[in-house]
Each structure stands twice: as C-alpha cells, then as structure tokens.
CSV table of C-alpha atoms and ligand atoms in Angstrom, one decimal:
chain,number,residue,atom,x,y,z
A,78,MET,CA,-149.3,-46.4,-75.9
A,79,LYS,CA,-149.4,-49.8,-74.3
A,80,LYS,CA,-146.2,-50.6,-72.2
A,81,ALA,CA,-144.2,-53.2,-74.4
A,82,PRO,CA,-143.2,-56.6,-72.8
A,83,VAL,CA,-139.9,-57.9,-71.7
A,84,ILE,CA,-138.8,-61.3,-72.6
A,85,PHE,CA,-135.9,-63.4,-71.4
A,86,THR,CA,-135.7,-66.7,-73.6
A,87,GLY,CA,-133.6,-69.6,-73.4
A,88,HIS,CA,-132.5,-70.5,-76.9
A,89,GLY,CA,-130.2,-73.5,-76.5
A,90,SER,CA,-129.3,-75.5,-79.5
A,91,PRO,CA,-129.4,-73.8,-82.9
A,92,MET,CA,-131.5,-76.6,-84.0
A,93,ASN,CA,-134.6,-75.3,-82.0
A,94,ALA,CA,-134.7,-72.9,-84.9
A,95,ILE,CA,-136.4,-75.6,-87.2
A,96,GLY,CA,-138.5,-78.9,-87.3
A,97,GLU,CA,-140.7,-79.8,-84.4
A,98,ASN,CA,-139.7,-79.0,-80.9
A,99,GLN,CA,-141.0,-77.5,-78.0
A,100,ALA,CA,-138.9,-74.5,-77.9
A,101,ARG,CA,-140.2,-73.4,-81.2
A,102,THR,CA,-143.9,-74.0,-80.5
A,103,GLY,CA,-143.3,-71.5,-77.4
A,104,TRP,CA,-141.9,-68.8,-79.4
A,105,LYS,CA,-144.6,-69.1,-82.1
A,106,THR,CA,-147.4,-68.9,-79.3
A,107,ILE,CA,-145.7,-65.8,-77.5
A,108,GLY,CA,-145.2,-64.1,-80.6
A,109,GLU,CA,-148.5,-64.4,-81.6
A,110,LYS,CA,-149.8,-63.5,-78.1
A,111,ILE,CA,-147.8,-60.4,-77.9
A,112,GLY,CA,-148.5,-59.1,-81.6
A,113,LYS,CA,-146.0,-57.0,-83.3
A,114,PRO,CA,-144.0,-54.3,-81.2
A,115,LYS,CA,-142.7,-51.2,-83.0
A,116,ALA,CA,-139.3,-52.6,-82.7
A,117,ILE,CA,-137.0,-55.0,-80.5
A,118,LEU,CA,-133.9,-54.3,-78.5
A,119,ALA,CA,-132.3,-57.6,-78.4
A,120,VAL,CA,-129.4,-58.6,-76.3
A,121,SER,CA,-127.6,-61.6,-77.5
A,122,ALA,CA,-125.5,-64.2,-75.4
A,123,HIS,CA,-123.6,-64.8,-78.5
A,124,TRP,CA,-122.5,-61.3,-78.9
A,125,ALA,CA,-120.1,-61.6,-75.6
A,126,THR,CA,-117.8,-58.5,-75.7
A,127,LYS,CA,-115.3,-56.6,-73.7
A,128,GLY,CA,-117.3,-53.5,-73.1
A,129,LEU,CA,-120.7,-52.9,-74.0
A,130,LEU,CA,-121.5,-52.5,-77.5
A,131,ILE,CA,-124.5,-51.7,-79.9
A,132,ARG,CA,-125.1,-52.0,-83.6
A,133,THR,CA,-126.2,-48.7,-85.2
A,134,ALA,CA,-126.2,-49.5,-88.8
A,135,PRO,CA,-129.5,-49.5,-90.5
A,136,ASP,CA,-129.4,-53.3,-91.5
A,137,ASN,CA,-128.6,-56.9,-89.6
A,138,PRO,CA,-126.7,-59.2,-91.6
A,139,GLN,CA,-127.1,-62.7,-90.4
A,140,ILE,CA,-124.4,-64.3,-88.5
A,141,ASN,CA,-124.6,-68.1,-88.7
A,142,ASP,CA,-122.2,-68.5,-85.6
A,143,MET,CA,-122.9,-72.2,-85.3
A,144,TYR,CA,-120.8,-75.2,-87.0
A,145,GLY,CA,-121.5,-78.9,-88.1
A,146,PHE,CA,-125.1,-78.7,-88.3
A,147,PRO,CA,-127.4,-80.0,-91.0
A,148,LYS,CA,-127.9,-77.9,-94.0
A,149,GLU,CA,-131.6,-77.0,-93.5
A,150,LEU,CA,-130.3,-74.8,-90.6
A,151,TYR,CA,-128.4,-72.7,-93.0
A,152,GLU,CA,-131.3,-72.3,-95.1
A,153,VAL,CA,-133.1,-70.3,-92.5
A,154,HIS,CA,-132.6,-66.5,-93.6
A,155,TYR,CA,-133.6,-63.8,-91.3
A,156,THR,CA,-132.5,-60.1,-91.6
A,157,PRO,CA,-134.9,-57.6,-90.2
A,158,ALA,CA,-133.9,-54.0,-90.5
A,159,SER,CA,-132.7,-52.1,-87.6
A,160,ASP,CA,-134.0,-48.4,-86.7
A,161,THR,CA,-131.0,-46.2,-86.4
A,162,VAL,CA,-132.5,-43.5,-84.6
A,163,LEU,CA,-133.7,-45.7,-82.0
A,164,ALA,CA,-130.2,-47.4,-81.9
A,165,HIS,CA,-128.6,-44.0,-81.3
A,166,ARG,CA,-131.0,-43.2,-78.6
A,167,VAL,CA,-130.4,-46.4,-76.9
A,168,GLN,CA,-126.7,-46.4,-77.1
A,169,GLU,CA,-126.6,-42.6,-75.4
A,170,SER,CA,-129.1,-44.1,-72.8
A,171,ILE,CA,-127.1,-47.4,-71.7
A,172,GLY,CA,-123.5,-46.0,-72.6
A,173,ALA,CA,-122.7,-48.3,-75.2
A,174,THR,CA,-120.2,-48.0,-77.8
A,175,GLU,CA,-121.2,-48.2,-81.6
A,176,ASP,CA,-119.8,-51.3,-83.5
A,177,ASN,CA,-121.2,-52.6,-86.8
A,178,THR,CA,-119.1,-55.4,-87.0
A,179,TRP,CA,-121.6,-58.2,-85.7
A,180,GLY,CA,-125.2,-58.9,-86.8
A,181,ILE,CA,-128.2,-60.9,-85.8
A,182,ASP,CA,-126.6,-64.2,-84.6
A,183,HIS,CA,-128.1,-67.5,-83.9
A,184,GLY,CA,-129.2,-66.4,-80.3
A,185,VAL,CA,-131.6,-64.1,-81.7
A,186,TRP,CA,-132.6,-65.2,-85.1
A,187,SER,CA,-133.6,-68.9,-83.8
A,188,VAL,CA,-136.0,-66.9,-81.5
A,189,LEU,CA,-137.4,-64.3,-83.7
A,190,SER,CA,-137.7,-66.3,-86.9
A,191,ASN,CA,-140.2,-68.0,-85.1
A,192,MET,CA,-141.9,-65.4,-82.9
A,193,TYR,CA,-141.9,-62.9,-86.2
A,194,PRO,CA,-141.6,-65.2,-89.1
A,195,ASP,CA,-141.9,-62.2,-91.8
A,196,ALA,CA,-138.8,-60.2,-90.3
A,197,ASP,CA,-141.0,-57.1,-90.6
A,198,VAL,CA,-140.2,-55.8,-87.0
A,199,PRO,CA,-137.0,-53.8,-86.6
A,200,VAL,CA,-134.4,-55.2,-84.2
A,201,VAL,CA,-131.6,-53.2,-82.5
A,202,MET,CA,-128.8,-55.6,-81.3
A,203,ILE,CA,-126.8,-54.9,-78.2
A,204,SER,CA,-123.8,-57.0,-76.9
A,205,VAL,CA,-123.3,-58.6,-73.4
A,206,ASP,CA,-120.3,-56.9,-71.7
A,207,THR,CA,-118.5,-60.2,-69.9
A,208,THR,CA,-116.4,-57.9,-68.2
A,209,ALA,CA,-119.3,-56.0,-66.1
A,210,SER,CA,-120.5,-57.1,-62.9
A,211,PRO,CA,-123.9,-59.1,-62.6
A,212,GLU,CA,-125.2,-55.7,-61.0
A,213,ALA,CA,-124.0,-53.9,-64.1
A,214,GLN,CA,-126.1,-56.0,-66.4
A,215,TYR,CA,-129.1,-55.4,-63.9
A,216,GLU,CA,-128.5,-51.8,-64.5
A,217,THR,CA,-128.5,-51.7,-68.1
A,218,GLY,CA,-131.9,-53.3,-68.0
A,219,LYS,CA,-133.0,-50.5,-65.8
A,220,LYS,CA,-132.0,-48.1,-68.4
A,221,LEU,CA,-133.7,-50.0,-71.2
A,222,ALA,CA,-136.8,-50.1,-69.0
A,223,ALA,CA,-137.9,-46.6,-70.3
A,224,PHE,CA,-138.2,-47.7,-74.1
A,225,ARG,CA,-140.8,-50.3,-73.1
A,226,ASN,CA,-143.2,-47.2,-72.5
A,227,GLU,CA,-142.8,-46.0,-76.1
A,228,GLY,CA,-143.7,-49.6,-77.4
A,229,TYR,CA,-140.4,-51.2,-77.7
A,230,MET,CA,-139.7,-54.8,-76.7
A,231,ILE,CA,-136.8,-56.0,-75.1
A,232,VAL,CA,-135.6,-59.5,-75.9
A,233,THR,CA,-132.7,-61.0,-74.2
A,234,SER,CA,-131.7,-64.3,-75.2
A,235,GLY,CA,-129.3,-66.8,-73.6
A,236,ASN,CA,-129.7,-69.7,-71.0
A,237,VAL,CA,-130.3,-70.0,-67.2
A,238,VAL,CA,-128.3,-73.2,-67.1
A,239,HIS,CA,-125.8,-73.4,-69.8
A,240,HIS,CA,-122.9,-75.6,-69.8
A,241,LEU,CA,-121.9,-77.1,-73.0
A,242,GLY,CA,-118.7,-79.2,-71.5
A,243,MET,CA,-121.5,-81.3,-69.5
A,244,VAL,CA,-124.1,-81.6,-72.5
A,245,ASP,CA,-125.4,-85.2,-72.8
A,246,TRP,CA,-127.0,-85.3,-76.4
A,247,SER,CA,-128.9,-88.6,-75.5
A,248,MET,CA,-130.7,-86.7,-72.5
A,249,ASN,CA,-133.9,-84.8,-73.0
A,250,LYS,CA,-134.1,-83.7,-69.4
A,251,GLY,CA,-132.0,-81.7,-67.0
A,252,TYR,CA,-129.4,-83.4,-64.4
A,253,GLU,CA,-130.8,-82.9,-60.8
A,254,TRP,CA,-128.7,-80.1,-60.0
A,255,ALA,CA,-129.9,-78.1,-63.3
A,256,ASP,CA,-133.4,-78.8,-62.2
A,257,ARG,CA,-132.7,-77.3,-59.0
A,258,PHE,CA,-130.8,-74.4,-60.0
A,259,ASP,CA,-133.3,-73.5,-62.5
A,260,GLU,CA,-136.2,-73.9,-60.1
A,261,THR,CA,-134.4,-71.7,-57.6
A,262,ILE,CA,-134.2,-69.0,-60.2
A,263,ARG,CA,-137.9,-69.3,-61.0
A,264,ASP,CA,-139.0,-69.1,-57.5
A,265,ALA,CA,-137.0,-66.1,-56.7
A,266,ILE,CA,-138.5,-64.4,-59.9
A,267,PHE,CA,-142.1,-65.3,-59.2
A,268,THR,CA,-141.8,-63.7,-55.7
A,269,GLY,CA,-140.3,-60.7,-56.7
A,270,ASP,CA,-136.9,-61.5,-55.4
A,271,PHE,CA,-134.6,-60.3,-58.0
A,272,GLN,CA,-131.4,-60.1,-56.1
A,273,THR,CA,-131.3,-63.7,-55.6
A,274,PRO,CA,-130.6,-64.2,-59.6
A,275,VAL,CA,-128.2,-61.3,-59.4
A,276,ASN,CA,-126.3,-62.9,-56.6
A,277,TYR,CA,-126.3,-66.2,-58.2
A,278,SER,CA,-123.1,-67.1,-57.0
A,279,ALA,CA,-124.6,-67.9,-53.6
A,280,ILE,CA,-126.7,-70.4,-55.1
A,281,SER,CA,-125.5,-74.0,-54.7
A,282,ASP,CA,-124.2,-75.7,-57.9
A,283,PHE,CA,-123.9,-72.3,-59.5
A,284,GLU,CA,-120.3,-73.2,-60.9
A,285,LYS,CA,-122.0,-76.1,-62.9
A,286,ALA,CA,-125.0,-73.9,-63.9
A,287,ILE,CA,-122.9,-71.1,-65.0
A,288,PRO,CA,-119.6,-71.9,-66.1
A,289,SER,CA,-119.2,-68.8,-67.8
A,290,ALA,CA,-121.8,-66.1,-67.7
A,291,GLU,CA,-122.6,-64.7,-71.1
A,292,HIS,CA,-125.5,-66.8,-71.4
A,293,TYR,CA,-126.8,-66.0,-67.8
A,294,TYR,CA,-126.3,-62.4,-68.2
A,295,PRO,CA,-129.0,-61.6,-70.4
A,296,LEU,CA,-131.3,-62.7,-67.7
A,297,LEU,CA,-130.2,-60.3,-65.5
A,298,THR,CA,-130.6,-57.4,-68.0
A,299,ALA,CA,-134.1,-58.6,-68.5
A,300,LEU,CA,-135.0,-58.4,-64.9
A,301,GLY,CA,-133.6,-54.9,-64.7
A,302,ALA,CA,-135.7,-53.8,-67.5
A,303,ALA,CA,-138.8,-55.6,-65.5
A,304,GLU,CA,-140.7,-54.1,-62.9
A,305,ILE,CA,-141.1,-55.9,-59.4
A,306,GLY,CA,-144.7,-56.7,-59.1
A,307,GLU,CA,-145.6,-56.7,-62.8
A,308,PRO,CA,-147.3,-59.7,-64.3
A,309,VAL,CA,-144.7,-62.4,-65.0
A,310,ALA,CA,-145.2,-65.6,-67.0
A,311,VAL,CA,-143.1,-68.5,-67.6
A,312,PHE,CA,-142.9,-70.6,-70.9
A,313,ASN,CA,-140.8,-73.1,-72.4
A,314,GLU,CA,-140.1,-74.4,-68.8
A,315,TYR,CA,-137.7,-77.6,-69.1
A,316,ARG,CA,-134.1,-78.7,-69.2
A,317,GLU,CA,-132.8,-80.7,-71.9
A,318,LEU,CA,-129.2,-82.3,-72.8
A,319,GLY,CA,-128.5,-82.6,-69.0
A,320,SER,CA,-127.0,-79.1,-68.7
A,321,MET,CA,-129.2,-76.8,-70.5
A,322,SER,CA,-132.3,-74.8,-69.4
A,323,MET,CA,-134.8,-73.5,-71.7
A,324,THR,CA,-137.0,-71.9,-69.4
A,325,SER,CA,-138.1,-68.4,-70.5
A,326,TYR,CA,-140.1,-65.5,-68.9
A,327,VAL,CA,-142.2,-62.8,-70.1
A,328,PHE,CA,-142.9,-59.6,-68.0
A,329,GLY,CA,-145.5,-57.2,-68.5
A,330,GLU,CA,-149.1,-57.3,-69.8
A,331,ILE,CA,-149.5,-59.4,-73.1
B,67,ZN,ZN1,-126.3,-70.1,-77.1
C-alpha cells in the first residue's frame, strides 16, 4: 500500500470553485496527479468549533456557507459519501466528539469538486478546534498521520494569509506584508522547519495575516501529518485580493 499524501490547500473565495481561475486549474491538476485515494480525511476552516468534532454519519450534506454569490455557484452539487467505520476509528485516534449537525462546507467542496469531480471518494469531515493551541493542531495531525499508511489522504483547507476585513476586490496580488508572511512560511516548510509555522506569532505582521486562526490552523494539522524530510511540493502559490494567500502544499510521493 502506497502511503497517501497530505495536502494543505488554500481555498479563498468560493468563486474559485467554478469558471476559469488559477486555483481551479491547480486543484484539477493535483487531483489527476495523485489519483483517487481510498478516502479523504478533510479538515475545514469553515467548521470552526469549540472542541474537536468529527462527522460520523454515512453521508455528507452540502453546506452552502456563503452568501450573495452568483447563482451558478449554488448550482454546484457535491455530496460524497462518508465511511462510518473509518470515521469512528479517526474519532478515537484524535479524541474528537461525534457531531452530525454539519456537512461538507465550501472550504472542502470547492476544492474536492475539482480534484474529484465524480464525488466517488468518501470524505470524513473534521472540524478545527479554535480553542486549542497551535501545538494541539499540530499534534492532531500527528495522530492522523498513521491513516496515510492505509491509503487515506489527508486534506486540510484554509488559507495561510486570510484577512477578510482587508480584502481589496480590485487586487489580483497580495499586499507586501502578505507576500512576505506567505514566503516566510514557505521557506520554513521547505527547509523542514515546522516549528516556525507553529510559532507563527513570532513572525512579523502575523496580526494582519492571521486576525483569527481558523483558516491558518489547518496548515498546522497538515504539517503534523507530514513527515519532516519527505517530498514537499507547492502549488497555487499566489496571493490575491491583497490579504488572501492561496499557497498550497502537498507532502509525500505523488
Ligand atoms: Zn474560507
């Protein structure tokens, strides 16, 4: 059994799910390169909770947690099945609480509907515990890592830089501080220094890049699930809207 990769992906605007854009091309390409894993353990910034939750029901109702977008976006239907046996095993391993009130939100369906458009790969949804420390996010990833050996892929979805209050819809690049922050994280990851991202509050401009941590924490969970020294590749490496980074990483052989 080939070890499945770990992906951290930026998702950005829900509009990245449809039409022509760089993010979408990146997701399609990476999905084709990797092929279909047995199932996906998905951590979403949009399921931000107090305490760590996991969906254990057999289905994944689609949650359209975005408002005021064009109707084409609401015409995307993506409802992959879950794997209840796997979900319960993961629940035990990471010490999460079962919760079946959420489903597959746009942080995950915008990505997976492009990576695996047939919705034929089961998805187990895991929340981001916003009350837990950065170290705890990393530790959760470490616990998830064992599932990779069985062919289960880990996909965590957020944004390294994500400051909605500073979004400038006319910008197709990042503010200088956003570029700098994103590059600091990238350089650390590529040198196997995962502690710099975990200790992000020591990086300059972190308050602007990460005004709240729910979109950043999925990166730390991905790093925990990755092994220092294994192959790492970056994709969708760009900033947009000033204060949004789309930079995404894949760890492992693909
Ligand atoms: Zn988001």
